Amino acid sequence: MQERQFSSMLDELRNAFQSGLTVSFAWRRAQLLALLRFLREREVDIAAAVHADLGKSAQETFLTETSFLAGEIRYALKHLKAWMRPSRRGVPPHYQFGHGAVHPEPRGVVLIIGAWNYPLQLVLAPLAAALAAGNCAVLKPSEHAPHTSALLARSAGEYFDSSAVRVVEGGIVEAGALLAERFDFIFYTGSRNGGREVMLAAARHMLPVALELGGKNPCIVEPDAALRTAARRIVWAKFLNAGQTCIAPDYLLVHEDVVSVLLSFMQQAIRDFFGADPRKSPDYSRIVNDHHFTRLERLLRDGTIVAGGHSERASRYIAPTILREIAAGSAIMEEEIFGPLLPVLTYRSFDEALAFIGQRDDSLALYLFSSKRATEKKALRQTRSGSFCCNDLLFQSAVHTLPFGGTGKSGFGRYHGKAGFETFSLSRSVLCKSVFPDPDLRYPPYGKSKFAILKAIVRLFG
Ligand code: NAD
């Protein structure tokens, strides 16, 4: 039954797309403005839904969800006309007369599957890019953020053009039924396992995909770093959303000479930000569900607790926790932590730290605290990651001019700002030729002398 519903929904969206509805600048602009209106008019409902899903404060929802999204949309509105313009390309003299250009064209009907940790941003930022690029879209928000998912489903008809945008609620079953349909592009945010399933399903239809996955993001702290600031920024980035952030630092690599000073600054920062008992802080989130709570409680045992370590199952609270003396080969250094546990490892030389990172999968983000440009350059040269941020964390994803995405097992495909528009567009190469001249030279029979002239021309211009 569901399959039949999805395929008739897809037929409707495809008809809308083929009618040319979504192509004009006016339509795209109107959709982006409607998205902005949704964020403004439903701000209170959004904050309540995200709080019900993750225990997140309204302030944090504003900072990490709605204000980021509004910024993305305003940036797109400002640049949309320029992005939509075909870009002219030179045509070499021996192919004249003609003009060449690359036209950004919508992909068609796209599927956007989101994760739960930033339940609004992870579906609406790709949606903004998809609409800016002139696509129809189906959103499948995460079933693990049911309040946000329900709000999106309820509001869709009111704000979005329902002939072009639909929201499908549900979990793996619904996602699987959607993936059985033939979309034109799939944009997926979530775990590696889910990403693998999406890629397999896409392969059946030979579909392009973008996968925004996770991984273990290292953060290196050099002895010349501004340690107090580094400590405050690391604590803020790690324990935001109770560590459930794909680009949060997963573990620290700290030079052994400064580890004790850094740890005491970090302990102080935890107290400053969340008080003596973070359970009572209105600014500290909860773990999304029992499955992840149990998983994180198990990881707590993989090291010696330096700060935090408390947990409370009833409210799915896990304190901001710092761990040392991590057991060799322990799970906490193998799987993505995705929670408020921060293992701290030490190194003796920078090369040792880089070698440690080099032995592991490419991460989504890599962080370095150092005051030396040469150290920054060396880290950039000798590591790979989707993004790199020096002397701060997370903000690389908030800058609209910087494309966001992973590399290797942390995913592929970019969005945010113009990169999102490009990801949801097809670059169509267009060459329009004059019918004059039409030299005989290009046509067979070539013969010896004709070929010699052709060769000379191609060598000169080709
Ligand atoms: P998840 O893979 O469990 O679910 C993500 C979405 O995919 C959900 O909507 C879910 O219903 C769907 N899904 C799950 N399994 C599926 C399958 N087999 N086939 C089709 N769809 C499926 O991931 P999650 O637990 O929601 O998210 C956590 C992961 O996402 C972490 O690894 C995190 O690092 C990553 N993440 C990455 C980014 C990024 O931008 N790169 C952002 C947020 C989260």
Coordinates of C-alpha atoms and ligand atoms in Angstrom, one line a residue:
M1 CA 0.0 0.0 0.0
Q2 CA 2.8 2.4 1.1
E3 CA 4.7 1.7 -2.1
R4 CA 1.7 2.6 -4.2
Q5 CA 1.2 5.8 -2.2
F6 CA 4.9 6.8 -2.7
S7 CA 4.8 6.0 -6.4
S8 CA 1.7 8.1 -6.9
M9 CA 3.3 10.9 -4.8
L10 CA 6.4 10.7 -7.0
D11 CA 4.3 10.8 -10.2
E12 CA 2.6 14.0 -8.9
L13 CA 6.0 15.6 -8.1
R14 CA 7.4 14.6 -11.4
N15 CA 4.5 16.0 -13.3
A16 CA 4.9 19.3 -11.4
F17 CA 8.6 19.3 -12.2
Q18 CA 8.0 18.5 -15.9
S19 CA 5.4 21.3 -16.1
G20 CA 8.3 23.7 -15.5
L21 CA 6.8 25.0 -12.3
T22 CA 10.0 25.1 -10.4
V23 CA 12.3 26.6 -13.0
S24 CA 11.7 30.4 -12.6
F25 CA 13.6 32.7 -10.3
A26 CA 10.3 34.0 -9.0
W27 CA 9.1 30.5 -7.9
R28 CA 12.5 29.7 -6.2
R29 CA 12.5 33.0 -4.4
A30 CA 9.0 32.5 -3.2
Q31 CA 9.8 29.1 -1.7
L32 CA 12.9 30.4 0.1
L33 CA 10.9 33.3 1.5
A34 CA 8.2 30.8 2.7
L35 CA 10.9 28.8 4.4
L36 CA 12.1 32.0 6.2
R37 CA 8.5 32.7 7.2
F38 CA 8.2 29.2 8.6
L39 CA 11.3 29.7 10.8
R40 CA 10.0 33.1 12.0
E41 CA 6.4 32.3 12.6
R42 CA 6.9 28.9 14.1
E43 CA 10.0 29.8 16.2
V44 CA 8.2 28.9 19.5
D45 CA 6.9 25.6 18.1
I46 CA 10.3 24.7 16.7
A47 CA 12.0 25.3 20.0
A48 CA 9.4 23.2 21.8
A49 CA 9.7 20.3 19.4
V50 CA 13.5 20.3 19.5
H51 CA 13.3 20.5 23.3
A52 CA 10.9 17.6 23.5
D53 CA 13.2 15.5 21.2
L54 CA 16.6 16.4 22.7
G55 CA 16.1 18.5 25.8
K56 CA 17.8 21.3 24.0
S57 CA 17.3 24.9 25.2
A58 CA 15.5 27.4 23.1
Q59 CA 18.7 29.5 22.9
E60 CA 20.7 26.6 21.6
T61 CA 18.0 25.8 19.0
F62 CA 18.1 29.4 17.9
L63 CA 21.9 29.4 17.6
T64 CA 22.4 26.0 16.0
E65 CA 19.2 25.5 14.0
T66 CA 17.0 28.4 13.2
S67 CA 19.5 31.3 13.0
F68 CA 21.9 29.2 10.9
L69 CA 19.1 28.2 8.6
A70 CA 17.8 31.8 8.2
G71 CA 21.4 32.9 7.4
E72 CA 21.7 30.1 4.7
I73 CA 18.4 31.1 3.2
R74 CA 19.2 34.9 3.2
Y75 CA 22.6 34.2 1.6
A76 CA 20.9 32.1 -1.1
L77 CA 18.3 34.8 -1.7
K78 CA 21.1 37.4 -2.1
H79 CA 23.1 35.3 -4.6
L80 CA 20.4 33.3 -6.3
K81 CA 20.2 35.3 -9.5
A82 CA 23.9 35.2 -10.0
W83 CA 24.1 31.5 -9.3
M84 CA 21.3 30.7 -11.8
R85 CA 23.1 32.6 -14.6
P86 CA 24.8 30.4 -17.2
S87 CA 28.6 30.9 -17.0
R88 CA 30.2 31.6 -20.4
R89 CA 33.1 29.5 -21.6
G90 CA 35.6 30.2 -24.3
V91 CA 35.5 28.3 -27.6
P92 CA 38.9 27.7 -29.3
P93 CA 39.4 29.3 -32.7
H94 CA 39.3 26.1 -34.8
Y95 CA 35.8 25.4 -33.4
Q96 CA 34.4 28.8 -34.3
F97 CA 31.9 30.3 -34.8
G98 CA 30.0 29.5 -31.7
H99 CA 29.5 30.2 -28.0
G100 CA 29.8 27.9 -25.1
A101 CA 28.3 28.1 -21.6
V102 CA 27.5 25.9 -18.6
H103 CA 23.9 26.1 -17.5
P104 CA 23.0 25.1 -13.9
E105 CA 19.8 23.1 -14.2
P106 CA 17.6 21.5 -11.6
R107 CA 18.2 17.8 -11.1
G108 CA 14.4 17.0 -10.9
V109 CA 12.7 15.3 -7.9
V110 CA 15.2 14.8 -5.0
L111 CA 15.0 12.8 -1.8
I112 CA 16.4 14.3 1.4
I113 CA 16.9 11.9 4.3
G114 CA 17.9 13.5 7.7
A115 CA 19.4 12.5 11.0
W116 CA 18.0 13.4 14.4
N117 CA 20.8 15.4 16.1
Y118 CA 20.0 18.7 14.4
P119 CA 16.6 17.5 13.3
L120 CA 15.5 20.7 11.6
Q121 CA 18.7 22.0 10.1
L122 CA 19.7 18.6 8.5
V123 CA 16.6 18.5 6.4
L124 CA 15.8 22.2 5.8
A125 CA 19.4 23.3 4.8
P126 CA 19.4 20.7 2.0
L127 CA 15.8 21.7 1.2
A128 CA 16.8 25.4 0.8
A129 CA 19.6 24.3 -1.6
A130 CA 17.3 22.0 -3.5
L131 CA 14.6 24.7 -3.9
A132 CA 17.1 27.4 -4.8
A133 CA 18.3 25.0 -7.5
G134 CA 14.7 24.6 -8.8
N135 CA 14.0 21.0 -7.7
C136 CA 10.9 19.2 -6.3
A137 CA 11.7 17.4 -3.0
V138 CA 10.6 14.8 -0.6
L139 CA 11.9 15.2 2.9
K140 CA 12.2 12.2 5.3
P141 CA 13.1 13.6 8.7
S142 CA 14.5 11.3 11.4
E143 CA 12.0 9.1 13.3
H144 CA 14.3 9.6 16.4
A145 CA 13.2 13.3 16.6
P146 CA 9.5 12.6 16.3
H147 CA 8.3 16.0 17.6
T148 CA 10.3 17.9 15.0
S149 CA 9.4 15.5 12.3
A150 CA 5.7 15.9 13.1
L151 CA 6.0 19.7 13.1
L152 CA 7.5 19.6 9.7
A153 CA 4.9 17.2 8.4
R154 CA 2.1 19.4 9.8
S155 CA 3.5 22.7 8.5
A156 CA 4.6 21.5 5.1
G157 CA 1.3 22.2 3.3
E158 CA 1.0 25.7 5.0
Y159 CA 4.4 27.0 4.0
F160 CA 5.7 24.9 1.1
D161 CA 4.3 24.6 -2.4
S162 CA 2.7 21.1 -1.9
S163 CA 2.9 20.3 -5.6
A164 CA 6.7 20.4 -5.2
V165 CA 7.5 19.6 -1.6
R166 CA 6.3 16.7 0.5
V167 CA 7.3 15.4 3.9
V168 CA 7.2 11.7 4.7
E169 CA 7.4 10.6 8.3
G170 CA 8.7 7.3 9.4
G171 CA 11.8 5.1 10.0
I172 CA 13.8 2.6 8.1
V173 CA 10.7 0.9 6.5
E174 CA 9.5 4.2 5.0
A175 CA 13.0 5.2 4.0
G176 CA 13.4 1.8 2.3
A177 CA 10.1 2.2 0.4
L178 CA 11.1 5.7 -0.7
L179 CA 14.5 4.3 -1.8
A180 CA 12.7 1.8 -4.0
E181 CA 11.3 4.7 -6.1
R182 CA 13.3 6.4 -8.8
F183 CA 14.3 9.8 -7.6
D184 CA 16.8 12.0 -9.6
F185 CA 19.1 12.6 -6.6
I186 CA 19.4 11.5 -3.0
F187 CA 20.9 13.6 -0.3
Y188 CA 21.5 11.5 2.9
T189 CA 22.7 12.6 6.3
G190 CA 23.2 9.8 8.9
S191 CA 25.3 6.8 9.9
R192 CA 27.7 4.9 7.7
N193 CA 25.4 1.8 7.7
G194 CA 22.4 3.8 6.6
G195 CA 24.6 5.5 3.9
R196 CA 25.7 2.2 2.6
E197 CA 22.1 1.1 2.2
V198 CA 21.3 4.3 0.4
M199 CA 24.2 3.8 -2.0
L200 CA 23.1 0.3 -2.7
A201 CA 19.5 1.4 -3.4
A202 CA 20.8 4.3 -5.6
A203 CA 23.0 1.9 -7.6
R204 CA 19.9 -0.1 -8.6
H205 CA 18.6 3.0 -10.4
M206 CA 22.1 4.4 -11.3
L207 CA 21.3 7.5 -9.2
P208 CA 23.8 10.1 -7.9
V209 CA 23.9 10.6 -4.2
A210 CA 25.5 12.9 -1.6
L211 CA 26.3 11.2 1.7
E212 CA 26.9 13.3 4.8
L213 CA 28.2 10.8 7.3
G214 CA 30.1 10.8 10.6
G215 CA 33.4 9.6 12.0
K216 CA 36.0 10.4 14.7
N217 CA 37.2 14.0 14.5
P218 CA 40.6 14.5 16.1
C219 CA 41.5 17.7 17.9
I220 CA 45.3 18.4 18.4
V221 CA 46.5 20.8 21.1
E222 CA 50.1 22.0 20.7
P223 CA 52.2 23.3 23.6
D224 CA 52.2 26.8 22.0
A225 CA 48.3 27.0 22.0
A226 CA 46.4 29.6 24.0
L227 CA 45.4 27.0 26.5
R228 CA 42.6 28.7 28.4
T229 CA 40.8 29.7 25.2
A230 CA 41.4 26.3 23.7
A231 CA 39.9 24.6 26.8
R232 CA 36.8 26.8 26.7
R233 CA 36.2 26.3 23.0
I234 CA 36.8 22.6 23.2
V235 CA 34.4 22.2 26.1
W236 CA 31.8 24.3 24.4
A237 CA 32.0 22.4 21.1
K238 CA 32.2 19.0 22.6
F239 CA 29.3 19.3 25.1
L240 CA 27.0 21.4 22.8
N241 CA 23.9 19.2 22.2
A242 CA 25.4 16.7 24.7
G243 CA 28.1 15.8 22.2
Q244 CA 25.6 14.7 19.6
T245 CA 27.2 16.8 16.8
C246 CA 28.8 15.2 13.7
I247 CA 31.7 17.7 13.7
A248 CA 32.2 17.7 17.5
P249 CA 35.8 16.8 18.5
D250 CA 35.7 13.1 19.1
Y251 CA 39.0 12.8 20.9
L252 CA 41.9 15.1 22.0
L253 CA 45.5 14.7 21.2
V254 CA 47.4 16.9 23.6
H255 CA 51.1 17.5 23.9
E256 CA 52.2 15.8 27.2
D257 CA 53.9 19.0 28.5
V258 CA 50.5 20.9 28.6
V259 CA 48.0 18.2 29.3
S260 CA 47.5 18.9 33.1
V261 CA 47.1 22.7 32.5
L262 CA 44.7 22.1 29.7
L263 CA 42.6 19.6 31.8
S264 CA 42.3 22.0 34.7
F265 CA 41.1 24.8 32.4
M266 CA 38.6 22.3 30.9
Q267 CA 37.3 21.3 34.3
Q268 CA 36.9 24.9 35.1
A269 CA 35.1 25.6 31.8
I270 CA 32.6 22.8 32.5
R271 CA 31.8 24.3 35.9
D272 CA 31.6 27.8 34.4
F273 CA 29.2 26.8 31.6
F274 CA 27.0 24.2 33.3
G275 CA 27.5 24.7 37.1
A276 CA 28.6 22.2 39.7
D277 CA 25.7 19.9 38.7
P278 CA 25.2 20.0 34.9
R279 CA 22.0 18.0 35.3
K280 CA 20.4 21.2 36.6
S281 CA 21.7 23.4 33.8
P282 CA 19.0 24.6 31.4
D283 CA 21.7 24.7 28.7
Y284 CA 22.7 21.0 28.8
S285 CA 20.9 18.6 26.5
R286 CA 19.9 14.9 26.9
I287 CA 20.8 11.8 25.0
V288 CA 18.3 11.1 22.3
N289 CA 17.1 7.6 23.2
D290 CA 17.8 4.5 25.3
H291 CA 19.8 2.8 22.7
H292 CA 22.4 5.6 22.5
F293 CA 22.3 6.0 26.4
T294 CA 23.2 2.3 26.8
R295 CA 25.9 2.5 24.2
L296 CA 27.4 5.6 25.9
E297 CA 27.3 4.1 29.4
R298 CA 29.3 1.2 28.0
L299 CA 31.9 3.5 26.5
L300 CA 32.3 5.3 29.9
R301 CA 34.1 2.2 31.2
D302 CA 36.9 2.5 28.6
G303 CA 39.0 5.0 30.6
T304 CA 39.7 6.7 33.9
I305 CA 37.3 9.5 34.6
V306 CA 38.9 12.9 35.1
A307 CA 35.6 14.9 35.0
G308 CA 31.9 14.0 35.0
G309 CA 31.1 10.3 34.6
H310 CA 27.6 10.5 36.2
S311 CA 24.6 9.3 34.4
E312 CA 20.8 9.0 35.0
R313 CA 18.8 6.6 32.8
A314 CA 15.4 8.0 33.6
S315 CA 16.2 11.4 32.0
R316 CA 18.9 10.0 29.7
Y317 CA 21.4 12.4 31.3
I318 CA 25.1 11.8 30.9
A319 CA 27.4 14.4 32.5
P320 CA 30.1 16.2 30.4
T321 CA 32.8 13.6 30.9
I322 CA 36.6 13.7 30.3
L323 CA 38.5 10.4 30.2
R324 CA 42.2 9.6 30.4
E325 CA 44.2 6.4 30.3
I326 CA 42.2 4.9 27.5
A327 CA 42.7 1.1 27.3
A328 CA 44.4 0.0 24.1
G329 CA 42.0 -1.2 21.4
S330 CA 39.0 0.0 23.4
A331 CA 35.6 0.7 21.7
I332 CA 35.7 4.4 22.6
M333 CA 38.7 4.8 20.2
E334 CA 37.1 2.6 17.5
E335 CA 33.5 3.8 17.1
E336 CA 32.2 7.4 16.7
I337 CA 31.4 8.5 20.2
F338 CA 28.5 10.9 19.4
G339 CA 27.9 11.8 23.0
P340 CA 29.4 13.8 25.9
L341 CA 32.5 11.7 26.5
L342 CA 35.9 13.1 25.6
P343 CA 38.9 10.8 25.6
V344 CA 42.2 12.7 26.1
L345 CA 45.4 11.1 24.7
T346 CA 48.9 12.6 24.8
Y347 CA 51.8 12.7 22.4
R348 CA 55.4 13.6 22.6
S349 CA 56.0 15.0 19.0
F350 CA 53.7 16.6 16.5
D351 CA 54.8 13.9 14.0
E352 CA 53.6 11.3 16.4
A353 CA 50.2 13.0 16.6
L354 CA 49.9 13.3 12.8
A355 CA 50.9 9.6 12.4
F356 CA 48.2 8.6 14.8
I357 CA 45.6 10.4 12.8
G358 CA 47.0 9.1 9.5
Q359 CA 46.4 5.5 10.6
R360 CA 42.7 6.2 11.0
D361 CA 39.8 6.9 8.5
D362 CA 39.5 10.4 7.1
S363 CA 37.3 12.4 9.4
L364 CA 34.6 15.0 8.8
A365 CA 36.5 17.6 10.6
L366 CA 40.0 18.1 12.0
Y367 CA 40.9 20.7 14.7
L368 CA 44.3 22.1 15.7
F369 CA 45.1 24.6 18.5
S370 CA 48.5 26.2 17.8
S371 CA 49.9 29.7 17.4
K372 CA 52.3 28.7 14.7
R373 CA 51.5 29.1 11.0
A374 CA 54.1 26.4 10.2
T375 CA 52.3 23.9 12.4
E376 CA 49.0 24.7 10.8
K377 CA 50.5 24.3 7.3
K378 CA 52.2 21.0 8.2
A379 CA 48.9 19.6 9.6
L380 CA 47.1 20.6 6.4
R381 CA 49.7 19.0 4.3
Q382 CA 49.9 15.7 6.2
T383 CA 46.3 15.0 7.0
R384 CA 42.9 14.7 5.2
S385 CA 39.5 15.6 6.4
G386 CA 36.3 17.2 5.1
S387 CA 37.1 20.4 6.9
F388 CA 39.9 21.9 9.0
C389 CA 39.6 24.5 11.7
C390 CA 42.5 26.1 13.5
N391 CA 42.1 27.6 17.0
D392 CA 38.3 27.1 17.0
L393 CA 35.8 24.4 16.4
L394 CA 32.4 24.0 14.6
F395 CA 32.4 27.4 13.0
Q396 CA 33.8 26.2 9.7
S397 CA 30.3 24.7 9.1
A398 CA 28.6 28.0 9.9
V399 CA 30.5 30.1 7.3
H400 CA 28.2 30.2 4.2
T401 CA 31.2 30.6 1.8
L402 CA 32.8 27.4 3.0
P403 CA 31.4 24.1 1.5
F404 CA 30.5 21.5 4.0
G405 CA 30.9 17.7 3.7
G406 CA 33.1 14.7 4.3
T407 CA 35.8 12.7 2.6
G408 CA 36.5 9.0 2.5
K409 CA 34.2 7.2 5.0
S410 CA 32.9 10.5 6.4
G411 CA 31.0 10.9 3.2
F412 CA 31.0 12.9 -0.1
G413 CA 29.1 15.8 -1.7
R414 CA 29.1 19.3 -0.4
Y415 CA 26.4 21.8 0.7
H416 CA 26.0 25.2 2.5
G417 CA 26.0 28.4 0.5
K418 CA 26.8 28.1 -3.2
A419 CA 28.0 24.5 -2.8
G420 CA 24.5 23.4 -1.9
F421 CA 23.1 25.1 -5.0
E422 CA 25.7 23.3 -7.1
T423 CA 25.1 19.9 -5.5
F424 CA 21.4 20.1 -6.3
S425 CA 22.1 21.3 -9.9
L426 CA 23.2 19.6 -13.0
S427 CA 25.9 21.4 -15.0
R428 CA 24.7 21.3 -18.5
S429 CA 27.4 22.1 -21.1
V430 CA 25.9 24.0 -24.0
L431 CA 27.6 24.8 -27.3
C432 CA 25.7 26.7 -30.0
K433 CA 27.4 26.8 -33.4
S434 CA 26.9 29.0 -36.4
V435 CA 26.2 27.1 -39.6
F436 CA 28.8 29.2 -41.3
P437 CA 31.7 28.4 -42.1
D438 CA 31.4 24.7 -42.9
P439 CA 34.9 23.8 -44.2
D440 CA 35.4 20.7 -46.2
L441 CA 38.4 20.0 -44.1
R442 CA 36.5 18.3 -41.3
Y443 CA 34.8 15.7 -43.5
P444 CA 36.3 12.6 -45.1
P445 CA 37.9 11.6 -47.2
Y446 CA 40.9 13.0 -45.4
G447 CA 43.8 12.0 -47.6
K448 CA 47.4 12.9 -47.0
S449 CA 47.4 16.7 -47.5
K450 CA 44.1 17.3 -45.8
F451 CA 45.3 15.3 -42.8
A452 CA 48.6 17.3 -42.7
I453 CA 46.6 20.6 -42.6
L454 CA 44.2 19.2 -39.9
K455 CA 47.2 18.1 -37.8
A456 CA 48.8 21.5 -38.1
I457 CA 45.6 23.3 -37.0
V458 CA 45.0 21.0 -34.1
R459 CA 48.6 21.3 -33.0
L460 CA 48.3 25.1 -33.2
F461 CA 45.0 25.5 -31.3
G462 CA 44.1 22.2 -29.7
Ligands
NAD1 P1 20.8 6.9 10.9 O1 21.6 6.4 9.8 O2 20.3 5.9 11.9 O3 19.5 7.6 10.4 C1 19.6 8.7 9.5 C2 18.4 8.7 8.6 O4 18.5 7.6 7.7 C3 17.0 8.6 9.4 O5 16.1 9.4 8.7 C4 16.7 7.1 9.2 O6 15.3 6.9 9.2 C5 17.3 6.8 7.9 N1 17.9 5.4 7.8 C6 18.4 4.7 8.7 N2 18.8 3.5 8.3 C7 18.4 3.5 7.0 C8 18.5 2.5 5.9 N3 19.0 1.3 6.2 N4 18.0 2.9 4.7 C9 17.5 4.1 4.5 N5 17.4 5.0 5.4 C10 17.9 4.7 6.7 O7 21.7 8.0 11.6 P2 21.4 8.8 12.9 O8 21.6 8.0 14.0 O9 20.1 9.5 12.7 O10 22.6 9.9 12.8 C11 23.8 9.8 13.4 C12 24.9 9.7 12.4 O11 24.8 10.8 11.4 C13 26.3 9.9 13.0 O12 27.2 9.1 12.5 C14 26.6 11.4 12.7 O13 28.0 11.7 12.6 C15 26.0 11.5 11.3 N6 25.7 12.9 11.0 C16 26.4 13.4 10.0 C17 26.1 14.7 9.6 C18 26.9 15.4 8.5 O14 26.5 16.5 8.2 N7 27.9 14.8 8.0 C19 25.2 15.5 10.4 C20 24.5 14.9 11.4 C21 24.8 13.5 11.7

